[in-house]
Coordinates of C-alpha atoms and ligand atoms in Angstrom, one line a residue:
M263 CA 148.6 -231.1 -149.7
D264 CA 148.4 -229.0 -152.9
L265 CA 145.9 -229.4 -155.7
Q266 CA 148.3 -231.3 -157.9
T267 CA 149.2 -233.8 -155.2
F268 CA 145.5 -234.3 -154.5
R269 CA 145.0 -235.0 -158.3
D270 CA 147.9 -237.5 -158.2
L271 CA 146.2 -239.2 -155.2
L272 CA 143.1 -239.8 -157.4
T273 CA 145.1 -241.6 -160.1
P274 CA 145.0 -245.5 -160.0
A275 CA 148.6 -245.5 -158.6
G276 CA 147.7 -242.8 -156.0
R277 CA 144.6 -244.8 -155.0
D278 CA 146.6 -248.0 -154.5
L279 CA 149.0 -246.1 -152.3
L280 CA 146.1 -244.6 -150.3
A281 CA 144.5 -247.9 -149.8
E282 CA 147.8 -249.4 -148.5
A283 CA 148.3 -246.4 -146.2
C284 CA 144.7 -246.6 -144.9
T285 CA 145.0 -250.3 -144.2
A286 CA 148.4 -250.2 -142.4
Y287 CA 148.0 -246.8 -140.7
E288 CA 148.4 -246.8 -136.9
E289 CA 149.5 -243.6 -135.1
H290 CA 152.3 -245.2 -133.2
T291 CA 153.8 -246.9 -136.2
A292 CA 153.2 -244.0 -138.7
I293 CA 156.9 -243.0 -139.0
A294 CA 158.0 -246.5 -140.0
L295 CA 155.1 -246.8 -142.4
G296 CA 156.0 -243.5 -144.1
T297 CA 159.6 -244.7 -144.4
R298 CA 158.5 -247.9 -146.0
L299 CA 156.1 -246.3 -148.5
R300 CA 158.7 -243.7 -149.5
R301 CA 160.9 -246.5 -150.9
R302 CA 158.4 -247.0 -153.6
H303 CA 156.5 -243.7 -154.0
P304 CA 157.2 -239.9 -154.2
P305 CA 157.5 -238.3 -150.7
D306 CA 154.8 -235.7 -151.4
L307 CA 152.3 -238.4 -152.4
V308 CA 153.2 -240.6 -149.4
A309 CA 152.7 -237.6 -147.0
A310 CA 149.3 -236.9 -148.6
A311 CA 148.2 -240.5 -148.4
M312 CA 149.4 -240.7 -144.7
T313 CA 147.5 -237.5 -143.9
Q314 CA 144.3 -238.8 -145.5
A315 CA 144.7 -242.1 -143.6
A316 CA 145.0 -240.2 -140.3
L317 CA 142.1 -237.8 -141.1
R318 CA 139.8 -240.7 -142.2
R319 CA 140.3 -242.3 -138.8
R320 CA 139.5 -239.0 -137.1
A321 CA 136.6 -238.3 -139.3
H322 CA 134.9 -241.6 -138.3
A323 CA 133.4 -239.9 -135.2
K324 CA 131.7 -237.3 -137.5
W325 CA 130.9 -239.3 -140.5
G326 CA 130.8 -243.0 -139.6
E327 CA 131.4 -245.4 -142.4
D328 CA 131.4 -242.7 -145.1
A329 CA 134.6 -241.3 -143.6
G330 CA 136.5 -244.3 -145.0
R331 CA 135.7 -243.2 -148.5
M332 CA 136.0 -239.5 -148.2
F333 CA 138.9 -237.0 -148.6
F334 CA 139.7 -234.2 -146.2
T335 CA 141.9 -231.3 -145.3
R336 CA 142.6 -230.8 -141.6
D337 CA 140.7 -227.5 -141.6
G338 CA 137.9 -229.0 -143.8
L339 CA 137.3 -231.8 -141.4
E340 CA 137.4 -229.6 -138.3
Q341 CA 134.8 -227.2 -139.8
A342 CA 132.6 -229.9 -141.5
T343 CA 129.1 -230.3 -140.0
T344 CA 128.7 -233.6 -138.1
G345 CA 126.9 -236.1 -140.2
A346 CA 123.9 -236.4 -137.8
V347 CA 123.3 -232.7 -137.8
A348 CA 123.8 -232.4 -141.6
A349 CA 121.2 -235.2 -142.1
Y350 CA 118.8 -233.6 -139.7
R351 CA 119.0 -230.1 -141.4
A352 CA 118.7 -231.7 -144.8
G353 CA 115.5 -233.4 -143.6
R354 CA 114.1 -229.9 -142.6
I355 CA 115.0 -228.6 -146.1
V356 CA 113.3 -231.5 -147.8
D357 CA 110.3 -230.8 -145.6
A358 CA 110.3 -227.1 -146.7
D359 CA 110.7 -228.1 -150.4
C360 CA 107.0 -227.7 -151.1
R361 CA 107.0 -224.1 -149.8
L362 CA 109.9 -223.0 -152.0
D363 CA 109.6 -221.5 -155.4
P364 CA 111.4 -223.2 -158.3
P365 CA 114.5 -221.3 -159.4
E366 CA 114.0 -218.3 -161.8
T367 CA 116.8 -219.6 -164.1
I368 CA 118.3 -223.0 -164.5
A369 CA 121.3 -223.7 -162.3
P370 CA 124.3 -225.6 -163.7
E371 CA 123.4 -229.1 -164.6
T372 CA 124.7 -232.0 -162.6
T373 CA 125.8 -235.2 -164.3
G374 CA 125.8 -238.9 -163.5
P375 CA 123.2 -241.1 -161.8
G376 CA 121.5 -239.9 -158.6
P377 CA 121.0 -241.9 -155.4
E378 CA 118.5 -244.7 -156.3
S379 CA 116.2 -244.2 -153.4
S380 CA 115.9 -240.4 -153.5
P381 CA 113.1 -238.9 -155.6
E382 CA 113.8 -235.7 -157.5
R383 CA 112.5 -232.6 -155.8
G384 CA 111.5 -229.2 -157.3
A385 CA 113.7 -226.8 -155.3
R386 CA 117.4 -226.1 -156.1
I387 CA 119.6 -225.2 -153.2
V388 CA 122.9 -223.4 -153.2
D389 CA 125.4 -224.3 -150.4
L390 CA 127.4 -221.1 -150.3
C391 CA 130.4 -222.3 -148.2
C392 CA 130.4 -226.0 -149.0
G393 CA 133.8 -226.9 -147.6
I394 CA 134.8 -230.5 -148.1
G395 CA 131.0 -231.3 -148.5
G396 CA 129.5 -232.1 -145.1
D397 CA 126.2 -230.4 -145.7
L398 CA 126.4 -230.9 -149.5
I399 CA 126.5 -234.7 -149.1
A400 CA 123.6 -234.8 -146.7
L401 CA 121.5 -232.6 -148.9
A402 CA 122.3 -234.6 -152.0
R403 CA 121.6 -237.8 -150.1
A404 CA 118.2 -236.5 -149.1
G405 CA 117.4 -236.0 -152.7
V406 CA 117.8 -232.3 -152.9
Q407 CA 119.3 -230.7 -156.1
V408 CA 122.2 -228.8 -154.7
T409 CA 125.2 -226.8 -155.9
G410 CA 128.1 -226.2 -153.6
V411 CA 130.3 -223.1 -153.8
D412 CA 133.7 -222.5 -152.1
T413 CA 136.5 -220.1 -152.8
D414 CA 139.3 -222.5 -152.1
P415 CA 140.4 -224.6 -155.2
L416 CA 141.6 -227.6 -153.2
T417 CA 138.5 -227.7 -151.1
V418 CA 136.4 -227.6 -154.2
A419 CA 138.3 -230.5 -155.7
I420 CA 137.9 -232.5 -152.5
A421 CA 134.1 -231.7 -152.3
R422 CA 133.7 -232.9 -155.9
A423 CA 135.7 -236.1 -155.2
N424 CA 133.6 -236.8 -152.1
L425 CA 130.4 -236.6 -154.0
A426 CA 131.8 -238.9 -156.6
E427 CA 133.1 -241.4 -154.0
L428 CA 129.7 -241.5 -152.3
D429 CA 127.8 -241.9 -155.7
L430 CA 126.1 -238.5 -155.2
A431 CA 127.4 -236.6 -158.2
G432 CA 124.0 -236.9 -159.9
H433 CA 122.4 -234.6 -157.3
A434 CA 125.1 -232.1 -156.7
S435 CA 127.8 -230.1 -158.4
V436 CA 130.5 -227.8 -157.0
E437 CA 131.7 -224.4 -158.3
Q438 CA 134.7 -222.4 -157.3
A439 CA 133.4 -218.9 -156.5
D440 CA 133.0 -216.3 -153.9
A441 CA 129.6 -216.7 -152.2
R442 CA 129.0 -213.0 -152.5
E443 CA 129.1 -213.1 -156.2
V444 CA 126.8 -216.0 -156.8
D445 CA 123.5 -215.2 -158.6
R446 CA 121.1 -216.5 -156.0
A447 CA 118.1 -216.0 -158.3
A448 CA 119.1 -219.3 -159.9
Y449 CA 118.2 -221.1 -156.7
S450 CA 115.2 -221.6 -154.5
A451 CA 117.0 -221.1 -151.3
A452 CA 120.6 -220.8 -149.9
V453 CA 122.4 -222.6 -147.1
A454 CA 125.7 -221.2 -145.8
D455 CA 128.2 -222.2 -143.2
P456 CA 130.7 -219.3 -143.1
A457 CA 134.3 -220.0 -142.1
R458 CA 134.9 -219.4 -138.4
R459 CA 138.6 -220.1 -138.5
S460 CA 141.5 -218.1 -139.8
L461 CA 145.3 -218.8 -139.9
R462 CA 145.4 -217.5 -136.4
G463 CA 142.8 -220.0 -135.1
R464 CA 139.1 -219.9 -134.2
I465 CA 137.1 -216.7 -134.8
F466 CA 134.5 -215.9 -132.1
D467 CA 133.3 -212.6 -133.4
P468 CA 130.8 -213.1 -136.2
A469 CA 132.1 -209.8 -137.8
G470 CA 135.2 -211.9 -138.6
Y471 CA 133.4 -214.8 -140.3
S472 CA 134.1 -215.4 -144.0
P473 CA 131.9 -214.4 -145.8
P474 CA 131.2 -211.7 -143.1
W475 CA 128.2 -211.2 -140.9
S476 CA 126.8 -208.5 -143.2
F477 CA 126.5 -211.1 -145.9
V478 CA 124.8 -213.5 -143.5
E479 CA 122.3 -210.8 -142.7
E480 CA 121.6 -210.3 -146.4
L481 CA 121.0 -214.0 -146.8
L482 CA 118.6 -214.1 -143.9
R483 CA 116.4 -211.5 -145.6
G484 CA 115.5 -214.3 -148.1
D485 CA 114.9 -218.1 -147.9
A486 CA 118.1 -219.3 -146.2
C487 CA 119.6 -221.4 -143.5
V488 CA 122.9 -220.2 -142.0
K489 CA 125.0 -222.3 -139.6
T490 CA 126.7 -220.4 -136.7
A491 CA 128.5 -221.1 -133.5
P492 CA 126.3 -222.1 -130.6
I493 CA 127.6 -219.1 -128.6
I494 CA 126.0 -216.6 -131.0
P495 CA 124.5 -213.8 -128.9
H496 CA 120.7 -213.7 -129.2
R497 CA 120.9 -210.0 -130.0
L498 CA 122.6 -210.7 -133.3
I499 CA 119.8 -212.9 -134.6
P500 CA 117.8 -210.7 -137.0
A501 CA 114.1 -210.2 -136.3
G502 CA 111.8 -212.8 -137.9
V503 CA 114.5 -215.5 -138.0
E504 CA 114.1 -218.9 -136.4
A505 CA 117.2 -219.8 -134.3
E506 CA 117.7 -223.5 -133.6
W507 CA 120.3 -224.9 -131.2
I508 CA 121.2 -228.5 -132.1
S509 CA 123.0 -231.0 -129.8
V510 CA 124.1 -234.5 -130.5
G511 CA 124.6 -236.9 -127.7
G512 CA 124.5 -234.0 -125.2
E513 CA 127.0 -231.8 -127.0
V514 CA 125.8 -228.6 -128.5
K515 CA 127.1 -228.5 -132.1
E516 CA 125.7 -225.3 -133.7
A517 CA 123.0 -222.7 -133.9
A518 CA 121.2 -222.9 -137.3
L519 CA 119.4 -219.7 -138.4
W520 CA 116.4 -220.4 -140.6
A521 CA 114.8 -217.5 -142.6
G522 CA 112.0 -217.0 -145.0
R523 CA 110.2 -220.1 -146.1
L524 CA 112.7 -222.4 -144.4
R525 CA 111.2 -221.4 -141.1
T526 CA 108.5 -223.4 -139.4
G527 CA 106.4 -220.3 -138.5
D528 CA 106.1 -216.7 -139.4
G529 CA 107.9 -214.8 -136.6
D530 CA 110.9 -215.1 -134.3
R531 CA 111.3 -218.5 -132.9
R532 CA 113.8 -220.2 -130.6
R533 CA 114.1 -224.0 -131.0
A534 CA 116.2 -226.6 -129.2
T535 CA 116.8 -229.9 -131.0
V536 CA 118.3 -232.7 -129.1
L537 CA 119.6 -235.5 -131.4
P538 CA 120.6 -238.9 -130.0
A539 CA 124.3 -239.8 -130.4
G540 CA 123.5 -241.9 -133.5
G541 CA 121.6 -239.0 -135.1
V542 CA 118.4 -239.2 -137.1
P543 CA 117.3 -242.9 -137.4
A544 CA 117.5 -244.1 -141.0
G545 CA 114.4 -243.4 -143.0
E546 CA 113.0 -240.7 -140.5
A547 CA 115.1 -237.7 -141.7
G548 CA 112.1 -236.2 -143.6
E549 CA 109.7 -236.8 -140.7
W550 CA 111.3 -234.1 -138.7
A551 CA 108.4 -231.8 -137.8
G552 CA 104.8 -230.9 -138.4
Q553 CA 103.7 -234.4 -138.0
T554 CA 102.3 -234.8 -134.6
G555 CA 103.8 -237.8 -133.0
G556 CA 106.6 -238.0 -135.6
W557 CA 110.0 -238.8 -134.5
A558 CA 111.4 -235.3 -134.7
D559 CA 108.5 -233.9 -132.6
R560 CA 109.9 -235.9 -129.7
V561 CA 113.4 -234.3 -129.9
T562 CA 112.6 -230.7 -130.7
M563 CA 110.9 -227.9 -128.6
T564 CA 110.3 -224.3 -129.2
D565 CA 109.4 -221.1 -127.3
A566 CA 105.8 -222.0 -128.2
D567 CA 106.2 -225.0 -125.8
D568 CA 107.7 -222.9 -123.1
P569 CA 105.4 -221.1 -120.6
G570 CA 108.4 -218.7 -120.0
A571 CA 108.2 -219.0 -116.2
A572 CA 108.3 -221.9 -113.7
P573 CA 107.7 -222.2 -109.9
V574 CA 110.8 -222.2 -107.7
S575 CA 111.2 -224.8 -105.0
P576 CA 113.8 -226.4 -102.6
P577 CA 115.4 -229.6 -103.8
L578 CA 112.9 -232.5 -104.2
A579 CA 113.5 -236.1 -105.0
Y580 CA 115.1 -235.6 -108.4
L581 CA 117.4 -233.0 -110.0
Y582 CA 117.1 -232.3 -113.8
E583 CA 120.0 -230.8 -115.8
P584 CA 118.6 -229.4 -119.1
D585 CA 120.5 -230.3 -122.4
G586 CA 122.9 -227.6 -123.5
A587 CA 120.7 -226.9 -126.6
V588 CA 117.8 -226.1 -124.3
I589 CA 119.9 -223.8 -122.2
R590 CA 121.4 -222.0 -125.2
A591 CA 117.9 -221.5 -126.7
G592 CA 116.7 -220.0 -123.4
L593 CA 114.0 -222.7 -123.0
V594 CA 114.8 -224.0 -119.5
T595 CA 111.4 -223.2 -118.2
G596 CA 110.0 -225.2 -121.0
V597 CA 111.3 -228.4 -119.3
A598 CA 109.4 -227.7 -116.1
P599 CA 106.0 -228.9 -117.4
L600 CA 107.6 -231.9 -119.0
V601 CA 109.0 -233.2 -115.6
D602 CA 106.3 -231.6 -113.4
G603 CA 109.2 -229.6 -111.9
S604 CA 110.3 -226.3 -110.5
L605 CA 113.5 -224.3 -110.8
L606 CA 116.0 -224.4 -107.9
H607 CA 116.6 -220.7 -108.5
P608 CA 115.0 -218.3 -111.0
K609 CA 118.3 -217.7 -112.7
I610 CA 119.9 -221.2 -112.6
A611 CA 119.4 -223.9 -115.2
Y612 CA 118.6 -226.8 -112.8
L613 CA 115.1 -228.1 -112.1
T614 CA 113.8 -230.3 -109.4
S615 CA 110.8 -232.6 -109.1
D616 CA 109.3 -235.5 -107.1
Q617 CA 108.7 -237.3 -110.4
L618 CA 111.2 -239.3 -112.4
V619 CA 110.4 -238.6 -116.0
S620 CA 112.4 -239.7 -119.1
T621 CA 112.9 -236.8 -121.5
P622 CA 115.5 -236.1 -124.2
F623 CA 115.6 -232.4 -123.0
A624 CA 117.2 -233.0 -119.6
S625 CA 119.3 -235.6 -117.7
A626 CA 117.8 -236.8 -114.4
Y627 CA 119.6 -237.4 -111.1
R628 CA 118.3 -238.9 -107.9
I629 CA 119.1 -236.5 -105.1
V630 CA 120.8 -238.6 -102.3
A631 CA 121.7 -235.8 -99.9
V632 CA 121.1 -232.0 -99.6
L633 CA 123.9 -230.2 -97.8
P634 CA 124.9 -226.6 -97.3
Y635 CA 128.0 -225.8 -99.3
D636 CA 130.4 -226.0 -96.4
L637 CA 133.7 -227.8 -96.9
K638 CA 133.7 -229.4 -93.4
V639 CA 130.2 -230.8 -93.9
L640 CA 131.0 -232.0 -97.4
T641 CA 134.3 -233.6 -96.4
R642 CA 132.6 -235.5 -93.5
E643 CA 129.8 -236.7 -95.7
L644 CA 132.1 -237.9 -98.5
R645 CA 134.4 -239.6 -96.0
N646 CA 131.4 -241.4 -94.4
R647 CA 130.3 -242.5 -97.9
E648 CA 133.9 -243.7 -98.7
V649 CA 133.9 -241.5 -101.9
G650 CA 137.3 -241.3 -103.7
N651 CA 136.1 -240.6 -107.2
L652 CA 134.1 -237.3 -107.2
T653 CA 132.5 -235.7 -110.2
V654 CA 131.8 -232.0 -109.5
K655 CA 129.1 -230.0 -111.4
K656 CA 128.4 -226.4 -110.6
R657 CA 126.2 -223.6 -111.6
G658 CA 126.0 -219.9 -110.5
V659 CA 128.8 -220.3 -108.0
D660 CA 132.5 -219.5 -108.3
V661 CA 133.9 -223.0 -107.7
D662 CA 136.7 -224.6 -109.6
P663 CA 136.0 -228.4 -109.6
Q664 CA 139.6 -229.4 -109.6
T665 CA 140.5 -227.2 -106.7
L666 CA 137.4 -228.3 -104.8
R667 CA 138.3 -232.0 -105.2
K668 CA 141.8 -231.2 -103.9
R669 CA 140.5 -229.3 -100.9
L670 CA 138.1 -232.1 -100.0
G671 CA 141.0 -234.6 -100.2
V672 CA 138.6 -237.4 -101.2
R673 CA 139.8 -241.0 -100.6
G674 CA 137.9 -244.2 -100.9
P675 CA 136.6 -246.9 -103.2
R676 CA 133.3 -245.3 -104.2
A677 CA 132.2 -242.8 -106.9
A678 CA 129.8 -239.9 -106.4
T679 CA 128.6 -236.7 -108.1
V680 CA 128.2 -233.4 -106.2
V681 CA 126.3 -230.5 -107.7
V682 CA 127.2 -227.1 -106.2
T683 CA 124.5 -224.6 -107.1
R684 CA 122.9 -221.4 -106.1
S685 CA 119.3 -221.9 -104.8
E686 CA 116.7 -219.9 -102.9
Q687 CA 118.1 -221.5 -99.8
G688 CA 121.7 -220.2 -100.5
T689 CA 124.5 -222.2 -102.0
L690 CA 123.8 -225.9 -101.8
A691 CA 125.9 -229.1 -102.4
L692 CA 123.6 -231.9 -103.7
L693 CA 124.9 -235.4 -103.7
V694 CA 123.2 -237.0 -106.7
D695 CA 123.1 -240.3 -108.6
P696 CA 122.6 -240.3 -112.4
T697 CA 119.4 -242.3 -113.3
P698 CA 119.4 -244.6 -116.3
A699 CA 118.4 -242.6 -119.5
Ligands
SAM416 C1 132.8 -223.9 -142.1 S1 133.4 -224.3 -143.7 C2 132.1 -225.1 -144.4 C3 131.9 -226.6 -144.0 C4 130.8 -227.3 -144.7 N1 129.5 -226.8 -144.3 C5 130.9 -228.8 -144.3 O1 130.0 -229.3 -143.6 O2 131.8 -229.4 -144.8 C6 133.5 -222.8 -144.5 C7 134.0 -222.8 -145.9 O3 133.7 -221.5 -146.5 C8 134.7 -221.2 -147.4 N2 134.6 -219.8 -147.6 C9 135.1 -218.8 -146.9 N3 134.8 -217.6 -147.4 C10 134.1 -217.8 -148.5 C11 133.5 -217.0 -149.5 N4 133.5 -215.7 -149.5 N5 132.8 -217.6 -150.5 C12 132.7 -219.0 -150.6 N6 133.3 -219.8 -149.7 C13 134.0 -219.2 -148.7 C14 136.0 -221.7 -146.8 O4 136.9 -222.0 -147.9 C15 135.5 -223.0 -146.1 O5 135.7 -224.1 -146.9

């Protein structure tokens, strides 16, 4: 879709077409729908409307009901922050508002009414790679005065349209500019989410981000929050920065780097935040930290909560698998005191305990059988238990789950989970049952 076609889509005729496409769109009948719509509308506009209809469906997983009113590009949707994470991070920024200086100069004025329930706040934030507006929307909705910046003209037009569609234009504006040329003195703090995708696909090396890592390092010398991939090597995180790995419903979404007055403390800090699948409960976004017993205190842990070491023991009654955010943050030993547990092996991210404890930081399994990792022993055990549907988990061992399932030749009406792991007793195969969360 080019910029002119997007503008045409925003006209009354374009909106009627889009509404029709969104109502009728089903993947398996899309070709017939396109043919029908092209009888009455220009082909480019029909293609754009059909693409929006498909992207809105896909975006529902990230943005819920909002997706039905938003506009996207394929890349913009893929790169946009999940609504739950964006709302959580916006909550942290609201919480930090009181620590930030007001801007030195006045940033461009926004127009129109703001969200009714959101009070005006003092700080002004610049979102330096705003994309189609994932973070921008969450910040504006949290009551933050925010200006989005992006180099791509179509993306800028879409971000503006999304703010307008969601009645947030009063809190946010969007400029087309290169992040590196923005006068940051006009803002209290910056957020940035550099592009990690090029025409050739995903970029894993931060040096290839746009804007590049050198710019990220510059931002992190001030008051800033930068979103990066969860696989960011710890050695790249500048000294004095707080790194927070965030998962939603068990899937690690990102590592957010918090610098200056957006941090929660003074020095380096590693934090794991484990959001439930539905994200931050309504009305609690601002209650994210610093309030003992607050909602967010129950879903976030830091290296200050981690003794840094844990006892090691053979398998006990329960196995605990830490959330991916905890593992990426290097806080596995921080789970041990929570579950009164021990590691199975000093270098492996499984814990074991005689206690069954419910914690957001780890999933618990009841250990049903402890076996040596021996194909004959395992085959016999699974046959006796009539297991035909086997889930294989593994850690610290060179096992391919699919190959293992084939070699075991499992057949039978029952389901089971086997965990193949290194332990101080050698490689073990643990038969486990998930416990209710
Ligand atoms: C990962 S996306 C941002 C997604 C956004 N946070 C969201 O939630 O929707 C990165 C964006 O950065 C923009 N970008 C890349 N280089 C830039 C630069 N030098 N200055 C400003 N924007 C840039 C890209 O056009 C892209 O839209």
